[in-house]
CSV table of C-alpha atoms in Angstrom, one decimal:
chain,number,residue,atom,x,y,z
M,1,MET,CA,20.9,68.6,-54.7
M,2,GLU,CA,19.5,70.7,-52.0
M,3,LYS,CA,21.1,69.9,-48.4
M,4,TYR,CA,18.2,69.5,-45.8
M,5,ILE,CA,18.3,70.0,-42.3
M,6,THR,CA,16.1,69.3,-39.3
M,7,PHE,CA,15.0,71.2,-36.2
M,8,ASP,CA,15.9,69.7,-32.8
M,9,HIS,CA,13.4,66.9,-32.2
M,10,ILE,CA,11.9,65.5,-28.7
M,11,ASP,CA,15.1,66.4,-26.8
M,12,ALA,CA,14.9,70.1,-27.7
M,13,LYS,CA,16.0,72.6,-25.4
M,14,ASP,CA,12.7,74.1,-24.8
M,15,ILE,CA,11.3,71.1,-23.5
M,16,THR,CA,12.1,70.7,-19.9
M,17,SER,CA,9.9,67.5,-19.1
M,18,PHE,CA,7.7,65.0,-20.9
M,19,SER,CA,6.0,61.9,-20.4
M,20,GLY,CA,3.4,59.6,-21.9
M,21,LEU,CA,4.8,60.4,-25.7
M,22,GLU,CA,4.9,56.6,-26.4
M,23,ASN,CA,1.2,57.2,-27.3
M,24,GLU,CA,2.0,59.9,-30.1
M,25,VAL,CA,2.5,59.3,-34.0
M,26,LEU,CA,4.3,62.0,-35.3
M,27,THR,CA,6.0,63.4,-38.2
M,28,TYR,CA,9.3,65.7,-38.2
M,29,ILE,CA,9.7,68.0,-41.1
M,30,TYR,CA,13.0,68.5,-43.2
M,31,HIS,CA,14.4,72.0,-44.1
M,32,SER,CA,16.5,73.5,-46.7
M,33,ALA,CA,18.8,76.2,-45.8
M,34,GLN,CA,16.7,78.8,-47.5
M,35,LYS,CA,14.3,80.3,-45.0
M,36,LYS,CA,10.5,80.2,-45.9
M,37,PRO,CA,7.4,82.2,-44.7
M,38,LEU,CA,6.4,79.1,-43.0
M,39,SER,CA,8.6,76.5,-41.1
M,40,ILE,CA,6.6,73.6,-39.7
M,41,GLU,CA,8.7,71.7,-37.0
M,42,CYS,CA,6.5,68.7,-36.7
M,43,PHE,CA,3.0,67.6,-36.5
M,44,GLY,CA,0.9,64.6,-35.1
M,45,ILE,CA,-1.8,63.0,-33.3
M,46,THR,CA,-1.5,61.9,-29.5
M,47,TYR,CA,-3.8,59.1,-28.4
M,48,PRO,CA,-5.1,59.0,-24.9
M,49,HIS,CA,-2.5,58.3,-22.3
M,50,PRO,CA,-3.1,59.1,-18.4
M,51,ASN,CA,0.3,60.2,-18.0
M,52,PHE,CA,0.8,62.4,-21.0
M,53,HIS,CA,2.6,65.5,-19.9
M,54,ILE,CA,4.5,68.2,-21.6
M,55,GLU,CA,6.3,71.2,-20.0
M,56,ARG,CA,8.2,74.0,-21.9
M,57,THR,CA,10.4,76.8,-21.2
M,58,ASP,CA,10.5,79.7,-23.9
M,59,SER,CA,9.3,77.6,-26.6
M,60,PRO,CA,10.6,79.1,-30.0
M,61,TYR,CA,7.3,77.7,-31.8
M,62,PHE,CA,3.8,78.4,-32.3
M,63,ILE,CA,1.9,75.2,-30.5
M,64,LEU,CA,-1.4,74.6,-32.1
M,65,GLU,CA,-3.6,71.9,-30.7
M,66,TYR,CA,-7.0,70.5,-31.1
M,67,ILE,CA,-8.7,68.4,-28.5
M,68,MET,CA,-10.6,65.6,-30.4
M,69,SER,CA,-11.8,63.8,-27.4
M,70,GLY,CA,-11.2,63.4,-23.5
M,71,LYS,CA,-10.1,66.0,-21.3
M,72,GLY,CA,-7.0,67.6,-20.2
M,73,TYR,CA,-5.2,70.8,-18.7
M,74,LEU,CA,-3.0,73.8,-19.6
M,75,VAL,CA,-1.0,75.8,-17.5
M,76,VAL,CA,0.3,79.2,-18.8
M,77,ASP,CA,1.0,82.5,-17.2
M,78,GLY,CA,0.2,80.8,-13.8
M,79,LYS,CA,-3.6,80.0,-14.8
M,80,THR,CA,-4.9,76.5,-15.3
M,81,HIS,CA,-7.4,75.9,-18.2
M,82,GLU,CA,-9.6,72.9,-18.4
M,83,LEU,CA,-9.6,71.2,-22.0
M,84,SER,CA,-12.3,69.1,-23.4
M,85,ALA,CA,-13.4,67.9,-26.8
M,86,ASN,CA,-13.7,70.5,-29.5
M,87,ASP,CA,-11.3,73.0,-27.9
M,88,VAL,CA,-8.3,74.6,-29.2
M,89,TYR,CA,-5.2,75.9,-27.9
M,90,LEU,CA,-2.5,78.3,-29.5
M,91,LEU,CA,0.7,79.2,-27.4
M,92,GLU,CA,2.8,81.7,-29.1
M,93,PRO,CA,6.7,81.5,-29.4
M,94,GLY,CA,8.6,82.6,-26.2
M,95,SER,CA,5.9,81.1,-24.0
M,96,SER,CA,6.6,78.8,-21.1
M,97,HIS,CA,3.8,76.3,-20.6
M,98,GLU,CA,2.8,73.0,-19.6
M,99,TYR,CA,-0.3,70.7,-20.6
M,100,TYR,CA,-1.2,67.3,-19.5
M,101,ALA,CA,-3.9,64.6,-19.9
M,102,ASP,CA,-6.7,64.2,-17.4
M,103,LYS,CA,-6.0,60.7,-15.5
M,104,ASN,CA,-9.3,59.4,-15.8
M,105,ASP,CA,-10.1,60.7,-19.2
M,106,PRO,CA,-7.2,61.4,-21.2
M,107,PHE,CA,-7.7,63.5,-24.5
M,108,LYS,CA,-6.7,62.7,-28.1
M,109,LYS,CA,-5.7,65.6,-29.8
M,110,ILE,CA,-4.3,66.4,-33.2
M,111,TRP,CA,-1.7,69.3,-33.5
M,112,VAL,CA,1.2,71.2,-35.1
M,113,ASN,CA,4.2,73.1,-34.1
M,114,PHE,CA,5.6,75.7,-36.2
M,115,LYS,CA,7.5,79.1,-36.9
M,116,SER,CA,6.4,82.0,-39.0
M,117,ASP,CA,7.0,85.6,-39.1
M,118,VAL,CA,4.0,86.0,-41.4
M,119,PHE,CA,1.7,84.1,-38.9
M,120,PHE,CA,3.2,86.0,-35.8
M,121,ASN,CA,2.0,89.3,-37.5
M,122,ILE,CA,-1.4,87.8,-38.1
M,123,PHE,CA,-1.5,86.7,-34.6
M,124,ASN,CA,-0.8,90.0,-33.3
M,125,GLU,CA,-2.9,92.1,-35.8
M,126,TYR,CA,-6.0,89.8,-35.3
M,127,ASP,CA,-5.7,90.3,-31.2
M,128,LEU,CA,-5.1,86.7,-30.5
M,129,LYS,CA,-2.3,87.0,-28.1
M,130,GLN,CA,-2.8,85.7,-24.7
M,131,THR,CA,-6.0,84.2,-25.3
M,132,TYR,CA,-4.7,80.8,-25.4
M,133,VAL,CA,-7.6,78.6,-25.4
M,134,PHE,CA,-10.5,78.7,-27.6
M,135,HIS,CA,-13.5,76.7,-26.6
M,136,ASP,CA,-16.1,75.0,-29.3
M,137,THR,CA,-13.9,75.7,-32.0
M,138,ASN,CA,-14.0,73.0,-34.6
M,139,ILE,CA,-10.7,73.1,-36.6
M,140,LEU,CA,-10.6,69.2,-37.2
M,141,ASP,CA,-11.0,69.5,-41.2
M,142,GLU,CA,-8.1,72.2,-41.3
M,143,MET,CA,-5.8,70.0,-38.8
M,144,THR,CA,-6.7,66.8,-40.7
M,145,ASN,CA,-5.6,68.5,-44.0
M,146,ILE,CA,-2.2,69.6,-42.7
M,147,ILE,CA,-1.5,66.1,-41.2
M,148,ALA,CA,-2.2,64.8,-44.6
M,149,LEU,CA,0.4,66.6,-46.3
M,150,GLU,CA,2.8,64.0,-45.0
M,151,LYS,CA,1.4,61.7,-47.9
M,152,ILE,CA,2.6,64.6,-50.4
M,153,SER,CA,6.0,65.5,-48.9
M,154,VAL,CA,8.1,65.5,-45.4
M,155,TYR,CA,10.0,68.5,-46.8
M,156,ASN,CA,9.0,71.9,-45.7
M,157,ASP,CA,9.7,73.5,-49.1
M,158,HIS,CA,7.1,71.0,-50.8
M,159,ILE,CA,4.3,71.7,-48.2
M,160,TYR,CA,4.5,75.0,-46.8
M,161,LYS,CA,2.2,76.9,-49.2
M,162,ALA,CA,-0.7,74.2,-48.7
M,163,ALA,CA,0.1,74.4,-44.9
M,164,SER,CA,-0.2,78.1,-44.7
M,165,LYS,CA,-3.7,78.1,-46.4
M,166,HIS,CA,-5.0,75.7,-43.8
M,167,LEU,CA,-3.2,77.7,-40.9
M,168,PHE,CA,-4.7,80.9,-42.2
M,169,ASP,CA,-8.3,79.3,-42.1
M,170,VAL,CA,-7.6,78.2,-38.4
M,171,PHE,CA,-6.4,81.8,-37.4
M,172,MET,CA,-9.4,83.3,-39.1
M,173,LYS,CA,-11.7,80.9,-37.3
M,174,LEU,CA,-9.8,81.6,-33.9
M,175,ALA,CA,-10.1,85.5,-34.9
M,176,GLU,CA,-13.8,85.4,-35.1
M,177,LYS,CA,-13.9,83.5,-31.7
M,178,THR,CA,-11.9,86.1,-30.2
M,179,GLU,CA,-14.3,89.0,-31.7
M,180,ASN,CA,-17.3,87.1,-30.2
M,181,LYS,CA,-15.9,86.5,-26.9
M,182,SER,CA,-15.2,90.6,-26.7
M,183,LYS,CA,-19.0,90.7,-26.8
M,184,GLU,CA,-19.4,88.5,-23.7
M,185,SER,CA,-22.1,89.4,-20.9
M,186,THR,CA,-20.9,92.1,-18.7
M,187,LEU,CA,-22.3,89.9,-15.7
M,188,ALA,CA,-20.0,87.0,-16.8
M,189,GLN,CA,-16.9,89.2,-16.8
M,190,GLN,CA,-18.1,90.6,-13.3
M,191,ILE,CA,-18.1,86.9,-12.1
M,192,LEU,CA,-14.7,86.5,-13.6
M,193,ALA,CA,-13.1,89.5,-12.0
M,194,GLU,CA,-14.6,88.3,-8.6
M,195,LEU,CA,-13.2,84.7,-8.9
M,196,ASP,CA,-9.8,86.1,-9.7
M,197,LYS,CA,-9.9,88.1,-6.8
M,198,ALA,CA,-10.7,85.2,-4.6
M,199,ILE,CA,-7.6,83.3,-5.6
M,200,ASP,CA,-6.1,83.8,-2.2
M,201,SER,CA,-9.0,83.7,0.2
M,202,SER,CA,-11.6,81.5,1.5
M,203,ILE,CA,-14.6,83.1,-0.1
M,204,SER,CA,-17.3,80.9,-1.1
M,205,ILE,CA,-19.2,80.6,-4.4
M,206,ASP,CA,-22.1,81.7,-2.3
M,207,GLU,CA,-20.5,84.7,-0.8
M,208,ILE,CA,-19.3,85.9,-4.4
M,209,SER,CA,-23.1,85.5,-5.8
M,210,ASN,CA,-24.3,87.4,-2.8
M,211,THR,CA,-21.7,90.2,-3.6
M,212,LEU,CA,-23.2,90.3,-7.2
M,213,PHE,CA,-26.6,90.3,-6.1
M,214,ILE,CA,-27.4,87.2,-8.0
M,215,SER,CA,-28.4,83.6,-7.2
M,216,ARG,CA,-25.9,80.9,-7.1
M,217,SER,CA,-27.8,79.1,-10.0
M,218,LYS,CA,-27.8,82.1,-12.2
M,219,MET,CA,-23.9,82.8,-11.6
M,220,ILE,CA,-23.2,79.2,-12.5
M,221,ARG,CA,-25.5,79.4,-15.3
M,222,GLU,CA,-24.2,82.7,-16.8
M,223,PHE,CA,-20.3,81.7,-16.2
M,224,LYS,CA,-20.6,78.4,-17.7
M,225,LYS,CA,-22.3,79.7,-20.8
M,226,HIS,CA,-19.3,82.0,-21.5
M,227,TYR,CA,-16.4,80.1,-20.0
M,228,HIS,CA,-17.4,76.5,-20.5
M,229,THR,CA,-16.7,75.6,-16.9
M,230,THR,CA,-18.2,76.1,-13.5
M,231,PRO,CA,-17.1,79.0,-11.3
M,232,HIS,CA,-15.9,76.4,-8.9
M,233,ALA,CA,-13.7,74.4,-11.2
M,234,TYR,CA,-12.4,77.7,-12.6
M,235,LEU,CA,-11.4,78.9,-9.0
M,236,LEU,CA,-9.8,75.7,-7.9
M,237,GLY,CA,-7.9,75.6,-11.3
M,238,ARG,CA,-6.6,79.0,-10.7
M,239,LYS,CA,-5.6,78.1,-6.9
M,240,ILE,CA,-3.8,74.9,-8.0
M,241,GLY,CA,-2.2,76.8,-10.5
M,242,PHE,CA,-0.9,79.2,-8.1
M,243,ALA,CA,0.0,76.7,-5.5
M,244,LYS,CA,2.3,75.1,-8.2
M,245,MET,CA,4.1,78.4,-8.6
M,246,LEU,CA,4.5,78.8,-4.9
M,247,LEU,CA,5.7,75.0,-4.4
M,248,GLN,CA,8.2,75.5,-7.3
M,249,ASN,CA,9.5,78.8,-6.4
M,250,SER,CA,9.3,79.7,-2.8
M,251,ARG,CA,10.3,78.1,0.6
M,252,HIS,CA,6.8,78.5,2.0
M,253,SER,CA,5.6,75.3,3.8
M,254,ILE,CA,2.8,73.4,2.4
M,255,ARG,CA,0.7,74.5,5.5
M,256,SER,CA,1.3,78.0,4.6
M,257,ILE,CA,0.5,77.8,1.0
M,258,SER,CA,-2.9,76.1,1.9
M,259,ASN,CA,-3.7,78.7,4.5
M,260,HIS,CA,-2.7,81.5,2.0
M,261,LEU,CA,-5.0,80.0,-0.6
M,262,GLY,CA,-7.9,79.5,1.4
M,263,PHE,CA,-8.3,75.8,1.7
M,264,ALA,CA,-10.0,74.3,4.8
M,265,ASP,CA,-6.9,72.6,6.0
M,266,GLU,CA,-3.6,71.3,4.7
M,267,HIS,CA,-5.0,67.8,4.4
M,268,TYR,CA,-7.9,68.7,2.0
M,269,PHE,CA,-5.3,71.0,0.0
M,270,ALA,CA,-3.1,68.1,-0.5
M,271,ASN,CA,-5.9,65.5,-1.7
M,272,VAL,CA,-7.3,68.3,-4.3
M,273,PHE,CA,-3.8,68.9,-5.4
M,274,LYS,CA,-3.1,65.4,-6.1
M,275,SER,CA,-6.6,64.8,-7.7
M,276,LYS,CA,-5.7,67.6,-10.2
M,277,THR,CA,-1.9,66.8,-10.6
M,278,GLY,CA,-1.4,63.2,-9.8
M,279,MET,CA,1.2,64.1,-7.1
M,280,THR,CA,1.2,65.5,-3.7
M,281,PRO,CA,2.3,68.8,-2.9
M,282,SER,CA,5.5,67.4,-1.5
M,283,GLN,CA,6.2,65.2,-4.5
M,284,TYR,CA,5.5,67.9,-6.7
M,285,ARG,CA,7.9,70.4,-4.9
M,286,LYS,CA,10.5,67.7,-5.0
M,287,SER,CA,10.4,67.1,-8.6
M,288,ARG,CA,10.2,70.5,-9.8
M,289,SER,CA,11.9,72.7,-7.4
M,290,HIS,CA,15.7,73.1,-6.3
M,291,ILE,CA,14.6,75.4,-3.3
M,292,THR,CA,14.7,73.7,0.0
M,293,SER,CA,11.4,74.3,1.6
M,294,GLY,CA,10.9,74.8,5.2
M,295,SER,CA,8.6,72.6,7.5
M,296,GLN,CA,6.1,70.6,5.6
């Protein structure tokens, strides 16, 4: 009889913090000592929970998740991505990231964590690296088929071939989405570049539209068409993501961070930060950083 082993589970070293997991239904997969082209760690469904939050450092797995309903946020490489129904995010092995549910409209999602040298090669060859989020990309059938493999077996040796087929179909959908994205409007890309330059300034959306010699309404319409969010929401998300990095890794005061990121005042910054993260800047710094800050 073959001897089976399991990967580390919810207390795995790559997960640095988590909450709201009581609303998850998940299946862990068992593995034999013989390496297979695909190793599934676990898969499952996360049901809506306002406090759901996962943070990982140097994760060893591919994390593939599909938003079925509701809203949430993904933070990776200092950038905050807004998530909504029919969005997919794919995080590569070695990434450090966090994702969490919207407090008012928490997401429901279906997901799978896996390792595979084969899919890592596909990931690179089809230029999926560092894309992270794929909007309006329906992979529900493929993900449902993967979850359904639990009815066949919970042993990787028995299901990895079927799972590989479904994952390949997902990767091809994502590759097609990436190819289409490369054909995006030049104007949308110009808007994005101006917004990225505005993270540490107080420049307004109107000022950016004037810089590009377009109306505010056209700017919003063009940006939303290609990036599925408004320029204001995108810029605010980037600012909050950068603020979290500074709170966690620097001794800058909250007032200094607020000024640096171009907020009108410290009080407004604190209110916006809490609305996006559920914590005040002081609370976030205390919970995430071992660095003693200066005057708050």
